[in-house]
PDB file of C-alpha atoms in Angstrom:
ATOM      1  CA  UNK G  12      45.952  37.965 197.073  1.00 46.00           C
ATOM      2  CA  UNK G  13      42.732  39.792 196.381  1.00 49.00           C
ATOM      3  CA  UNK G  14      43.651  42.909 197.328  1.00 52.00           C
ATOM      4  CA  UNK G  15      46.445  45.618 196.850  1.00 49.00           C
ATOM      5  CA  UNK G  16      46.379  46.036 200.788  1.00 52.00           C
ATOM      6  CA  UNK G  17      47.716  42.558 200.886  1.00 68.00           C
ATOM      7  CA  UNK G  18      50.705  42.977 199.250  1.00 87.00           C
ATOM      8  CA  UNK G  19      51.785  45.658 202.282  1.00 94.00           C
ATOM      9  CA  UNK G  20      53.423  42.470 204.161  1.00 96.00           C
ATOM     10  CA  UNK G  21      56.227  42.038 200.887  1.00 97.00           C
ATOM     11  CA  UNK G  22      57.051  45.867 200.856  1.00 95.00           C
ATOM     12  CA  UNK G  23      58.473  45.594 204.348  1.00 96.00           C
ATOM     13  CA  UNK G  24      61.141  43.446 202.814  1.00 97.00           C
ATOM     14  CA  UNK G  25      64.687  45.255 202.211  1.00 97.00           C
ATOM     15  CA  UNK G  26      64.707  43.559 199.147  1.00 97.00           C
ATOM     16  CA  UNK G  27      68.469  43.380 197.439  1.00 95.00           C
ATOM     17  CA  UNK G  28      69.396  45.168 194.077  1.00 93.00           C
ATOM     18  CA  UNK G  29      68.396  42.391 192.192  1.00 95.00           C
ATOM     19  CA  UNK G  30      64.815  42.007 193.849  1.00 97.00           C
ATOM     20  CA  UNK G  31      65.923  38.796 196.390  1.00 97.00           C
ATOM     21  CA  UNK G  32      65.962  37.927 199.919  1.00 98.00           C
ATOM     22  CA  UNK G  33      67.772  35.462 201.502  1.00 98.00           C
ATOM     23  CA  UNK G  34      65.864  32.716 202.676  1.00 98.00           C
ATOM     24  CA  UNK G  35      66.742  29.844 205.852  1.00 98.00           C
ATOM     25  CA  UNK G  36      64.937  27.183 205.472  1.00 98.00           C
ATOM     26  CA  UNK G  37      64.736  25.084 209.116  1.00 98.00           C
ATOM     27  CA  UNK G  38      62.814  21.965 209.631  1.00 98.00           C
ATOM     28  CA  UNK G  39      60.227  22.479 211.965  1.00 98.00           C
ATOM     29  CA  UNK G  40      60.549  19.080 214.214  1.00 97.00           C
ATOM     30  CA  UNK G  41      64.218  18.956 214.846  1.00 97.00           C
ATOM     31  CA  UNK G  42      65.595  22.503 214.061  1.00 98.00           C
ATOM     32  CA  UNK G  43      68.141  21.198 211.709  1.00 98.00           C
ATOM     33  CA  UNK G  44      69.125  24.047 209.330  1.00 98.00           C
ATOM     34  CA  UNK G  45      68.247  22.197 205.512  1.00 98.00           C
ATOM     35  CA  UNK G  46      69.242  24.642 203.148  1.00 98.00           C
ATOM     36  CA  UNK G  47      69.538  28.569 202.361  1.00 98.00           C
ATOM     37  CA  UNK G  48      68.156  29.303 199.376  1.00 98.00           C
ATOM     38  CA  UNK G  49      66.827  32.583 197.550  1.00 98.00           C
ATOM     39  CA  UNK G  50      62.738  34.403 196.367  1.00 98.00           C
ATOM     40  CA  UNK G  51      62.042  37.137 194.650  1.00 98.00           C
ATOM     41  CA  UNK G  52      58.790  39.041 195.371  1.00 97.00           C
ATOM     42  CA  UNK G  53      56.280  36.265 193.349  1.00 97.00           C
ATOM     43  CA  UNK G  54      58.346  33.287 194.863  1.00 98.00           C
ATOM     44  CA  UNK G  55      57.297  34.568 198.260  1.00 98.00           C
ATOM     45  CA  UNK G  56      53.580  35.220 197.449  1.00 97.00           C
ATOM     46  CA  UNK G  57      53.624  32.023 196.135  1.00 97.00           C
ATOM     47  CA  UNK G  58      55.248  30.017 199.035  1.00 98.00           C
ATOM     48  CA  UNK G  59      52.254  31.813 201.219  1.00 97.00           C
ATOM     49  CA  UNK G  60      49.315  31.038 198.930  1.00 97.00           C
ATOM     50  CA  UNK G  61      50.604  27.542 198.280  1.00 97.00           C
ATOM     51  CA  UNK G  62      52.102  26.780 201.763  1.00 98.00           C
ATOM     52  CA  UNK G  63      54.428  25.216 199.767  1.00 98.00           C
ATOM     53  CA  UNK G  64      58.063  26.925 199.333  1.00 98.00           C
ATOM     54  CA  UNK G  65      58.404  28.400 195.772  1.00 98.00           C
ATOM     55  CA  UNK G  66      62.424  29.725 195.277  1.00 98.00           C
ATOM     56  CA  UNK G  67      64.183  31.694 192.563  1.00 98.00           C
ATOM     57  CA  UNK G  68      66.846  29.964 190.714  1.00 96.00           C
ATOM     58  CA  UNK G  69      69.589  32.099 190.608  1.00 94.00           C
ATOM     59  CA  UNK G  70      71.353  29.487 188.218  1.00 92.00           C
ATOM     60  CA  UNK G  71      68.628  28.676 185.955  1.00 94.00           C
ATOM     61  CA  UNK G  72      66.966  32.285 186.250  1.00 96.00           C
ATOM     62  CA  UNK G  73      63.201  30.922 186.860  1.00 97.00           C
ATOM     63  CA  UNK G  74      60.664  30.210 190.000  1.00 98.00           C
ATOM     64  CA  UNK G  75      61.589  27.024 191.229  1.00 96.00           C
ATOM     65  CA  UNK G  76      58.766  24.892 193.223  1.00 97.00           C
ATOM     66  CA  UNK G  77      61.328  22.952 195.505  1.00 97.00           C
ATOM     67  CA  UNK G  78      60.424  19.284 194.717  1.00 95.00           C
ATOM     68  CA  UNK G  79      58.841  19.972 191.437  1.00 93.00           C
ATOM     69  CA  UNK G  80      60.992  17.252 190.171  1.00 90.00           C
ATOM     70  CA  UNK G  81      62.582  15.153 193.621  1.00 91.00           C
ATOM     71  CA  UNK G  82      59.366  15.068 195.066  1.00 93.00           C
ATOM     72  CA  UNK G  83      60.978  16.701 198.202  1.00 95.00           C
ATOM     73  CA  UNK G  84      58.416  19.743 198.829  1.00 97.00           C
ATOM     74  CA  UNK G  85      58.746  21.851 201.867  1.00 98.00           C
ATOM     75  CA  UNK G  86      55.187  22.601 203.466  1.00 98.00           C
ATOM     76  CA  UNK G  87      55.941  26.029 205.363  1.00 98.00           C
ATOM     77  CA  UNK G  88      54.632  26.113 208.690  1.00 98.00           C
ATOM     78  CA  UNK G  89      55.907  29.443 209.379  1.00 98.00           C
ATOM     79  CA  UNK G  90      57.839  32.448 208.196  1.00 98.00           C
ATOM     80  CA  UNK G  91      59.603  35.139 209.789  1.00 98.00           C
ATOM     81  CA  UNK G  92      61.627  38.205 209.186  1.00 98.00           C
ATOM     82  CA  UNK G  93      64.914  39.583 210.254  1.00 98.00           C
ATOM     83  CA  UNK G  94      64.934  42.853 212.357  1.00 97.00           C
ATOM     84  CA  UNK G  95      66.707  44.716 209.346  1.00 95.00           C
ATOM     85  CA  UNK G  96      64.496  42.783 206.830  1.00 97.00           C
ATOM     86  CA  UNK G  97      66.884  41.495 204.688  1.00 96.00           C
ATOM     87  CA  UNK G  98      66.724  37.982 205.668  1.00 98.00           C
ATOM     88  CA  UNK G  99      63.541  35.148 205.553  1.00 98.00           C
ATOM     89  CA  UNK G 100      63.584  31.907 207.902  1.00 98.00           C
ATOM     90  CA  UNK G 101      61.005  29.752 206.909  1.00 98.00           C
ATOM     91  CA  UNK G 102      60.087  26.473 209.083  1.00 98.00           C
ATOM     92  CA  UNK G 103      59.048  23.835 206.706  1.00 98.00           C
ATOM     93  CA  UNK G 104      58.189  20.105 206.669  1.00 98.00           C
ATOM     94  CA  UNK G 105      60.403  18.073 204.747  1.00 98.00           C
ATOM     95  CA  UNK G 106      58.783  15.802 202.232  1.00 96.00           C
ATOM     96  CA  UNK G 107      61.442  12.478 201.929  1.00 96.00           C
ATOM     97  CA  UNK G 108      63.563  13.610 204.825  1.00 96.00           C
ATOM     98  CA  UNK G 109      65.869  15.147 201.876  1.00 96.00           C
ATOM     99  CA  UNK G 110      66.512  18.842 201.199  1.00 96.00           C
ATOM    100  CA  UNK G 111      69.421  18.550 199.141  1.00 96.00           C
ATOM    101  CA  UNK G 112      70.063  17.409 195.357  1.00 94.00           C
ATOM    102  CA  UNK G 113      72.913  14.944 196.491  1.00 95.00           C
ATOM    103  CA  UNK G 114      70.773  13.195 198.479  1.00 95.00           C
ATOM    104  CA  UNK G 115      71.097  14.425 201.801  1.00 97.00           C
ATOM    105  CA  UNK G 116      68.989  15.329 204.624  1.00 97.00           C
ATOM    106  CA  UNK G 117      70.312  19.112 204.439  1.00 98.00           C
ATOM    107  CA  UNK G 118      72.794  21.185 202.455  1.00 98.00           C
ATOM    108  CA  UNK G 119      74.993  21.592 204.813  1.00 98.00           C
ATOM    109  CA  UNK G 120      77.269  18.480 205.289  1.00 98.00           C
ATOM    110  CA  UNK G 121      80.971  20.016 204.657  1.00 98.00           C
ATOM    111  CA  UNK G 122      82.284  20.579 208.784  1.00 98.00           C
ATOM    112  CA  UNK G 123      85.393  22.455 208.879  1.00 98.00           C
ATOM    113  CA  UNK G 124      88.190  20.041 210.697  1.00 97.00           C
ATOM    114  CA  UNK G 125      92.073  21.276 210.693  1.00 95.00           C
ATOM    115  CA  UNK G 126      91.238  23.635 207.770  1.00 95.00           C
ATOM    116  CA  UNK G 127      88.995  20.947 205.372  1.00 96.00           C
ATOM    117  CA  UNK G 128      85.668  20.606 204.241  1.00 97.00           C
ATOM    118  CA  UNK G 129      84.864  17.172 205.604  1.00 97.00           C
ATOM    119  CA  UNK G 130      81.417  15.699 204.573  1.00 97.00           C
ATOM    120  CA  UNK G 131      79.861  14.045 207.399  1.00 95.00           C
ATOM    121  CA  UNK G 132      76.481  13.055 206.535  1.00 93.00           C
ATOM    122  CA  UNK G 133      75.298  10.133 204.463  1.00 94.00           C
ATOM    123  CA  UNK G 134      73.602  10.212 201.422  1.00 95.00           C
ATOM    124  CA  UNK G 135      70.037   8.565 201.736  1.00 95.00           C
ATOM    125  CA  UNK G 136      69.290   8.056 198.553  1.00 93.00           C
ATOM    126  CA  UNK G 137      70.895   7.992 194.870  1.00 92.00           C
ATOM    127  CA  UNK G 138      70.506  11.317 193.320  1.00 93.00           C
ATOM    128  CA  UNK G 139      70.024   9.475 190.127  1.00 90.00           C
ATOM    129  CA  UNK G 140      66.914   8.177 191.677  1.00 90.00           C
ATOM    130  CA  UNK G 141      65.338  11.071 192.907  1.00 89.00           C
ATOM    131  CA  UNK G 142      66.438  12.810 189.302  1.00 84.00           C
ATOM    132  CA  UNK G 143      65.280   9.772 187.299  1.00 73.00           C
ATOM    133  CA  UNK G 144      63.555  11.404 184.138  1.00 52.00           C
TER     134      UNK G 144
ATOM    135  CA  UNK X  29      97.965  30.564 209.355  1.00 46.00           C
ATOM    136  CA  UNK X  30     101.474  29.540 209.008  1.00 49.00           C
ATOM    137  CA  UNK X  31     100.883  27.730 205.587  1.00 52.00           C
ATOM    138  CA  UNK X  32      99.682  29.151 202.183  1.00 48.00           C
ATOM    139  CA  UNK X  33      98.215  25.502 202.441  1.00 52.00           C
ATOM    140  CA  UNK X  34      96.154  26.217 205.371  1.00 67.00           C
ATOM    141  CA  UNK X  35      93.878  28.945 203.012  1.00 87.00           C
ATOM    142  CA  UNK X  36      92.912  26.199 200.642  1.00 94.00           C
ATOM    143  CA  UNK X  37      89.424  25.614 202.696  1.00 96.00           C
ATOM    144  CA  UNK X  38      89.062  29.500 202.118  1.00 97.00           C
ATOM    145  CA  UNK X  39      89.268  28.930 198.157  1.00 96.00           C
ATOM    146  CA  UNK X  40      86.317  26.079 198.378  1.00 96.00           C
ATOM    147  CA  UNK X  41      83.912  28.910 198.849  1.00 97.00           C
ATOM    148  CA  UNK X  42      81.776  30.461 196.401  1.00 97.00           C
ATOM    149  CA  UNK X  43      81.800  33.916 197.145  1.00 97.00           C
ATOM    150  CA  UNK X  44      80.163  36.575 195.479  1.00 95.00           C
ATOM    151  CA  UNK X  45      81.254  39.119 193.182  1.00 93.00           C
ATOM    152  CA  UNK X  46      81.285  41.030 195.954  1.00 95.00           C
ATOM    153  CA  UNK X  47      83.853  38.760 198.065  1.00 97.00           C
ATOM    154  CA  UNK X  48      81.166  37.692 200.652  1.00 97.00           C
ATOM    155  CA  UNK X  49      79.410  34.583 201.555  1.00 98.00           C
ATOM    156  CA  UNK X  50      75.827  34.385 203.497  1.00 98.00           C
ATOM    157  CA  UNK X  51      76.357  33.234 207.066  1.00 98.00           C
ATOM    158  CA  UNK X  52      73.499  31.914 209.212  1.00 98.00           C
ATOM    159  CA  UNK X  53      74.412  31.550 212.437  1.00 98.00           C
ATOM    160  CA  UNK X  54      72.138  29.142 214.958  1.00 98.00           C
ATOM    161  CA  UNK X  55      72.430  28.237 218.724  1.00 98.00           C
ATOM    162  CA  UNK X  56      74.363  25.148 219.338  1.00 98.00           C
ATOM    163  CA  UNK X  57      72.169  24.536 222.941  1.00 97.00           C
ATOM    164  CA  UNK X  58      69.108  25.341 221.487  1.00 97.00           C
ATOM    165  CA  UNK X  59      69.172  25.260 217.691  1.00 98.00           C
ATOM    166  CA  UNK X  60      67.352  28.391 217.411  1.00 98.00           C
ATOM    167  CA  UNK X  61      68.499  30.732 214.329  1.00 98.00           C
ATOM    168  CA  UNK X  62      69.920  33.695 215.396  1.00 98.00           C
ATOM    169  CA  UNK X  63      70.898  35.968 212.396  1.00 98.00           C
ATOM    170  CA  UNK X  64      71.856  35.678 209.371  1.00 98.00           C
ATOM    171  CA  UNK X  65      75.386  37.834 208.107  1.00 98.00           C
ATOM    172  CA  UNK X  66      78.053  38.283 205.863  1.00 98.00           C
ATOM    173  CA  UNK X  67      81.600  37.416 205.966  1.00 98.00           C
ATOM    174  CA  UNK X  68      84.241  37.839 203.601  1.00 98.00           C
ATOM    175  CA  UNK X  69      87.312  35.866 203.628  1.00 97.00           C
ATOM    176  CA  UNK X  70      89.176  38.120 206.340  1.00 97.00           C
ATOM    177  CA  UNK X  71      86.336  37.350 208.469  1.00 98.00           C
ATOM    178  CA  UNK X  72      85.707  33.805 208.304  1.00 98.00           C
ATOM    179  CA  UNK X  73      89.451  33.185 208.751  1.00 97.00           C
ATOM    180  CA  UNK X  74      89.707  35.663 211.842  1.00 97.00           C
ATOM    181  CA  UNK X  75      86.544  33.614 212.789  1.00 98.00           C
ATOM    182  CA  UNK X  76      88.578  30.264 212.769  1.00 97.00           C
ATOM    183  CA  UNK X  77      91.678  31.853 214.501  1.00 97.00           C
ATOM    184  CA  UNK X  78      89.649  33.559 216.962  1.00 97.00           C
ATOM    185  CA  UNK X  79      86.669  31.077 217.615  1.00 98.00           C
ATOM    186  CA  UNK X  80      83.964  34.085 218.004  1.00 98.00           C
ATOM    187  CA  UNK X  81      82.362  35.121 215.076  1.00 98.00           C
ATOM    188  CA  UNK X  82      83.854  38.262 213.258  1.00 98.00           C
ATOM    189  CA  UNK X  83      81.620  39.349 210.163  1.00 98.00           C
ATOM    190  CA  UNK X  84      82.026  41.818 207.362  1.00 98.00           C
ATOM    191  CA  UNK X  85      79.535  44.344 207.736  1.00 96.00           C
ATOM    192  CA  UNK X  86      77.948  45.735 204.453  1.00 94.00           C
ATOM    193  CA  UNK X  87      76.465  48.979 206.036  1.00 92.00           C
ATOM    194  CA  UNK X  88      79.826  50.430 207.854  1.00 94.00           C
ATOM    195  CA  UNK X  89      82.343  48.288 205.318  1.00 96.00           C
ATOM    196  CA  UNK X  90      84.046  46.833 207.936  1.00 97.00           C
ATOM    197  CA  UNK X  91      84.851  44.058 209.851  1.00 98.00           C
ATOM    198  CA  UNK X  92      82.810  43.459 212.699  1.00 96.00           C
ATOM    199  CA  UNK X  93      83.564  41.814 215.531  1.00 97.00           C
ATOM    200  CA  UNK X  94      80.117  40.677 216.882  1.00 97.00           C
ATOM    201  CA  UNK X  95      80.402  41.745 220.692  1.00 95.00           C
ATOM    202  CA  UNK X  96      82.896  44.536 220.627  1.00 93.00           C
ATOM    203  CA  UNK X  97      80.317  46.745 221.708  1.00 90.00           C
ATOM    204  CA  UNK X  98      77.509  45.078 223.107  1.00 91.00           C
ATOM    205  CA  UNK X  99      79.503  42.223 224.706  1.00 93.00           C
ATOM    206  CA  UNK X 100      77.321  39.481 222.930  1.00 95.00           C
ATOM    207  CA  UNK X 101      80.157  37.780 221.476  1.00 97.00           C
ATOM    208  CA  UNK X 102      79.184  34.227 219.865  1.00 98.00           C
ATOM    209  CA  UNK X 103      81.636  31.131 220.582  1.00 98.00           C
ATOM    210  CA  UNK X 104      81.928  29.285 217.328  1.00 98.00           C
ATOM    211  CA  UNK X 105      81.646  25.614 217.846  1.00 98.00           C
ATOM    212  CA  UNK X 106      81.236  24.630 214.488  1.00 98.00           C
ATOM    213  CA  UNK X 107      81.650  25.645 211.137  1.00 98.00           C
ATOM    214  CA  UNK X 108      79.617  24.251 207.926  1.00 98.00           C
ATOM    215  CA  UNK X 109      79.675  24.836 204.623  1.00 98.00           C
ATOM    216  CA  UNK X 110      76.350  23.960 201.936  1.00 98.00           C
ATOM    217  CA  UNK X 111      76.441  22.047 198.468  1.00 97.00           C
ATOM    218  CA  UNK X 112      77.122  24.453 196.154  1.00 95.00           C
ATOM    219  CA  UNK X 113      80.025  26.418 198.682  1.00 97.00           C
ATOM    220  CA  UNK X 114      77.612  29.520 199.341  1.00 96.00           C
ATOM    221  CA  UNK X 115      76.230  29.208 202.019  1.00 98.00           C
ATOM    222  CA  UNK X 116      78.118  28.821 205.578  1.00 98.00           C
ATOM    223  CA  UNK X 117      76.486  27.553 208.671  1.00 98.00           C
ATOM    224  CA  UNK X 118      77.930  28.341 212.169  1.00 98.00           C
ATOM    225  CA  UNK X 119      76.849  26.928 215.552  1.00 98.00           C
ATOM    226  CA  UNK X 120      77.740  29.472 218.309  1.00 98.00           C
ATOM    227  CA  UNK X 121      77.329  29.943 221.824  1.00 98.00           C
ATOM    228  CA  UNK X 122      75.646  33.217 222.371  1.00 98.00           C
ATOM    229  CA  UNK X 123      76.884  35.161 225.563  1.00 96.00           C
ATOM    230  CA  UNK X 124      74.752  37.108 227.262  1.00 96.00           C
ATOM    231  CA  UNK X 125      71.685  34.989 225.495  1.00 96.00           C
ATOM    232  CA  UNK X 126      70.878  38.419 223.058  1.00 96.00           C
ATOM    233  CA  UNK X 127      71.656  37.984 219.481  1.00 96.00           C
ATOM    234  CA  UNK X 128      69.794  41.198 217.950  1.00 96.00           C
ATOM    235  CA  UNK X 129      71.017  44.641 218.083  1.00 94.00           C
ATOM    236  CA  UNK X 130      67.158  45.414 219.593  1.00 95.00           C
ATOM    237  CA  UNK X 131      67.960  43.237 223.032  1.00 95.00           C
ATOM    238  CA  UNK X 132      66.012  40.267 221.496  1.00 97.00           C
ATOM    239  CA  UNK X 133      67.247  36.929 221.564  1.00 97.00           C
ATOM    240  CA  UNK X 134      67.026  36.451 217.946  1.00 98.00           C
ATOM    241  CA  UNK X 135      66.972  38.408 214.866  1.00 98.00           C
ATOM    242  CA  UNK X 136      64.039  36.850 213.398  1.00 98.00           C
ATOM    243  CA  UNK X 137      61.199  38.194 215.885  1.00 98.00           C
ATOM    244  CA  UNK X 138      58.899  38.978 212.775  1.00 98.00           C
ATOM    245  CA  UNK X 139      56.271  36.418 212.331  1.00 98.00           C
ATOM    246  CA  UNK X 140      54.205  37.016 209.285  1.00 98.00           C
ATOM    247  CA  UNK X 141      50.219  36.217 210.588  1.00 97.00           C
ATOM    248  CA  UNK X 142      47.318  37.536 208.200  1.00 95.00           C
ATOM    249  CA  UNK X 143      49.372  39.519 206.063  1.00 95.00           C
ATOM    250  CA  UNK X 144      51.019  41.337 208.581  1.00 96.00           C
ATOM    251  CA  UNK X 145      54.589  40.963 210.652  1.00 97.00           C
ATOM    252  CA  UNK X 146      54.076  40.923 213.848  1.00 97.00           C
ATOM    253  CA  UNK X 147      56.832  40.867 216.571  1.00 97.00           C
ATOM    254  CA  UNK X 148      56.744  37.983 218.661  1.00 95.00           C
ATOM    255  CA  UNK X 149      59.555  37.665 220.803  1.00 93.00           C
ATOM    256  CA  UNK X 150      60.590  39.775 224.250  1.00 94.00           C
ATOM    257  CA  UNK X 151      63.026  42.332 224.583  1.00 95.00           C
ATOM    258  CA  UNK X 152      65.196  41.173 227.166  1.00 95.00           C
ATOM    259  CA  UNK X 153      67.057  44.118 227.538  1.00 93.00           C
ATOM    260  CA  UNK X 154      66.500  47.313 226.769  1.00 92.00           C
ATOM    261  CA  UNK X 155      68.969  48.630 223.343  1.00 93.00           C
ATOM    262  CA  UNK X 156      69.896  51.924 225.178  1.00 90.00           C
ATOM    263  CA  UNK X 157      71.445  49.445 228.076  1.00 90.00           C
ATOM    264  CA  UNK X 158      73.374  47.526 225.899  1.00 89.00           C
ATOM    265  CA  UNK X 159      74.865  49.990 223.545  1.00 84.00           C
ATOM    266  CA  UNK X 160      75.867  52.578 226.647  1.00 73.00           C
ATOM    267  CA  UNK X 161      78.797  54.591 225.696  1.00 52.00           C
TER     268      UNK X 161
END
């Protein structure tokens, strides 16, 4: 980012009263949807200049380099914007074959079967093992 | 929804102070991530009753019933939820094969190259056909 002109790209973005976007995060070889997460302005810029996807905890109120700690860092192929702006989907490599903290290969496990949140994928590896200290 | 029991799924979700949660919504045939939109709890239970997604929308503060006017209803197949309960995943059949309100398949035409967003995917039918009075 050496020049002001290059910044251009992140004022398109309809970001939300609290500076966000919404961000999808697909895996680039088999589609599957991993995990929605949320940047800020500098998380974006980041994610470009690194390649690597850089988030903002909403939680813990900080950048968040996804696999700063599991290992599991998303190389971002691609990203692309929503016709109203509002919304990022980023196709990433998954480092591990594991997006999410419990272990899993994406966030999204719960199904919806006669009005309960089933989980229905297994947990590939102990989340005390990819959070050892 | 006979049973006050039958809303219990509806209380597993983390929605926002605002009474919505993030929906991304991908092709079931083809995997490809259509939009991304809002429910609120109306919505995502009309959505199970119905089976074709009905979203809250945050510009007209309404529900929307994704179709009513263009005809592109989606067929929900499946509904997901993520780790942390705010995030919801739906795989729909899209009729008519045009997700985005500009006659595109998808939503998420904007590819960024070189700093800029560049729009990458066809029109397949022209907005002024779709949205005829």
């Amino acid at each position: 980012m050496n020049h002001a002109s290059d910044n251009q790209w992140l004022s398109k973005i309809n970001w939300s009263d609290t500076g966000l976007v919404a961000v999808i995060v697909q895996d680039i070889h088999s589609g599957v949807v991993l995990m929605m997460a949320w940047m800020n302005r500098e998380a974006l810029a980041r994610t470009l200049e690194t390649g690597e996807a850089v988030y903002w905890s909403r939680s813990r109120k900080k950048l968040w380099h996804k696999g700063e700690q599991s290992g599991h860092i998303q190389k971002v192929h691609e990203i692309r914007l929503d016709c109203d702006g509002d919304a990022v989907l980023i196709k990433v490599e998954q480092e591990g074959g594991i997006a999410c903290h419990t272990g899993r290969r994406d966030c999204f496990f719960l199904r919806l079967e006669d009005h309960q949140w089933v989980a229905t994928e297994p947990v590939l590896k102990d989340p005390a093992e990819i959070y050892h200290a």
